[in-house]
Amino acid sequence: EHPQEKINWCQYHGQWKPGVPAAEYSFVEQVDGRGVFSFCMCPGGILVPSSTEPGTIVLNGMSNSGRTGKFANAGVVVQIEPEDVPGDGPLKMMDFQHKVESDMYKYTLGAGASNPMAAPAQRMEDFCLGKLSKTMPETSYHPGVVSAPLHMLLPEMVASRLQKAFPRVKMRNYYTNAALLLAVESRTSSPVRVPRNQETYEYVSMPGVYPCGEGAGYAGGIVSSAMDGINVAAACAAAI
């Protein structure tokens, strides 16, 4: 999460004026053989709690229609492949995801936060340098934040790639201690994929059932879900 004014200054080259839309950004980096990229950037947005079960902390970002908020936020995703996570079970990626979400909650609880949904947080430069942030900037996340060593709380393969990626982003004002990292946005794509026939799009063990979109593991966002839905709808119509 950045102050929106910093993103405006960068993207409009210092020429932003009231009435001009809040600026957006995106980036993609390759770090140690894995992608690191921005996801669902929300100009003038807010961060909201999105946990679906007790004992976990999950965040998401959103913008109201006017995009007039003081902050800009985006998820930053580190690509993780099945071979990156130990184990052989079909749900090992889901277990990995759940552990990260649970670890964030346990840290917040241990830190004595007044709100159990407070998010562990760290300033960006401090994170990359492996330093605990002594102060927290203002944030749009209403449950609040607690200063946390995210460079240690996150899985090493995630933290190390983020530490290398942030300074590389080719955008002035991006790599700054005015930016706050809040953990964790972990629902960008499904950790499990339901198998389906590549030609008919039907579930391999039950004809007539069509796994589709994010929940089935075939998309990671609004546009990719829509594209998968079109393909599945066409396959379903052809089968009728």
mmCIF file of C-alpha atoms in Angstrom, residues 8 32 38-39 56 89 95 116 135 160 183 203 219:
data_model
loop_
_atom_site.group_PDB
_atom_site.id
_atom_site.type_symbol
_atom_site.label_atom_id
_atom_site.label_comp_id
_atom_site.label_asym_id
_atom_site.label_seq_id
_atom_site.Cartn_x
_atom_site.Cartn_y
_atom_site.Cartn_z
ATOM 1 C CA ASN A 8 0.108 9.944 -9.066
ATOM 2 C CA ASP A 32 15.314 -16.906 -9.315
ATOM 3 C CA SER A 38 1.475 -7.020 -9.174
ATOM 4 C CA PHE A 39 -2.116 -8.243 -8.986
ATOM 5 C CA THR A 56 -6.354 -16.966 9.840
ATOM 6 C CA GLY A 89 -0.610 -35.164 -1.142
ATOM 7 C CA ASP A 95 -2.145 -26.890 3.368
ATOM 8 C CA PRO A 116 -7.613 -10.108 16.247
ATOM 9 C CA THR A 135 6.799 2.925 13.353
ATOM 10 C CA SER A 160 13.642 -13.685 -0.651
ATOM 11 C CA ALA A 183 0.160 -9.844 5.107
ATOM 12 C CA TYR A 203 -14.746 -33.519 -15.016
ATOM 13 C CA ALA A 219 -8.237 -18.963 -13.656
#
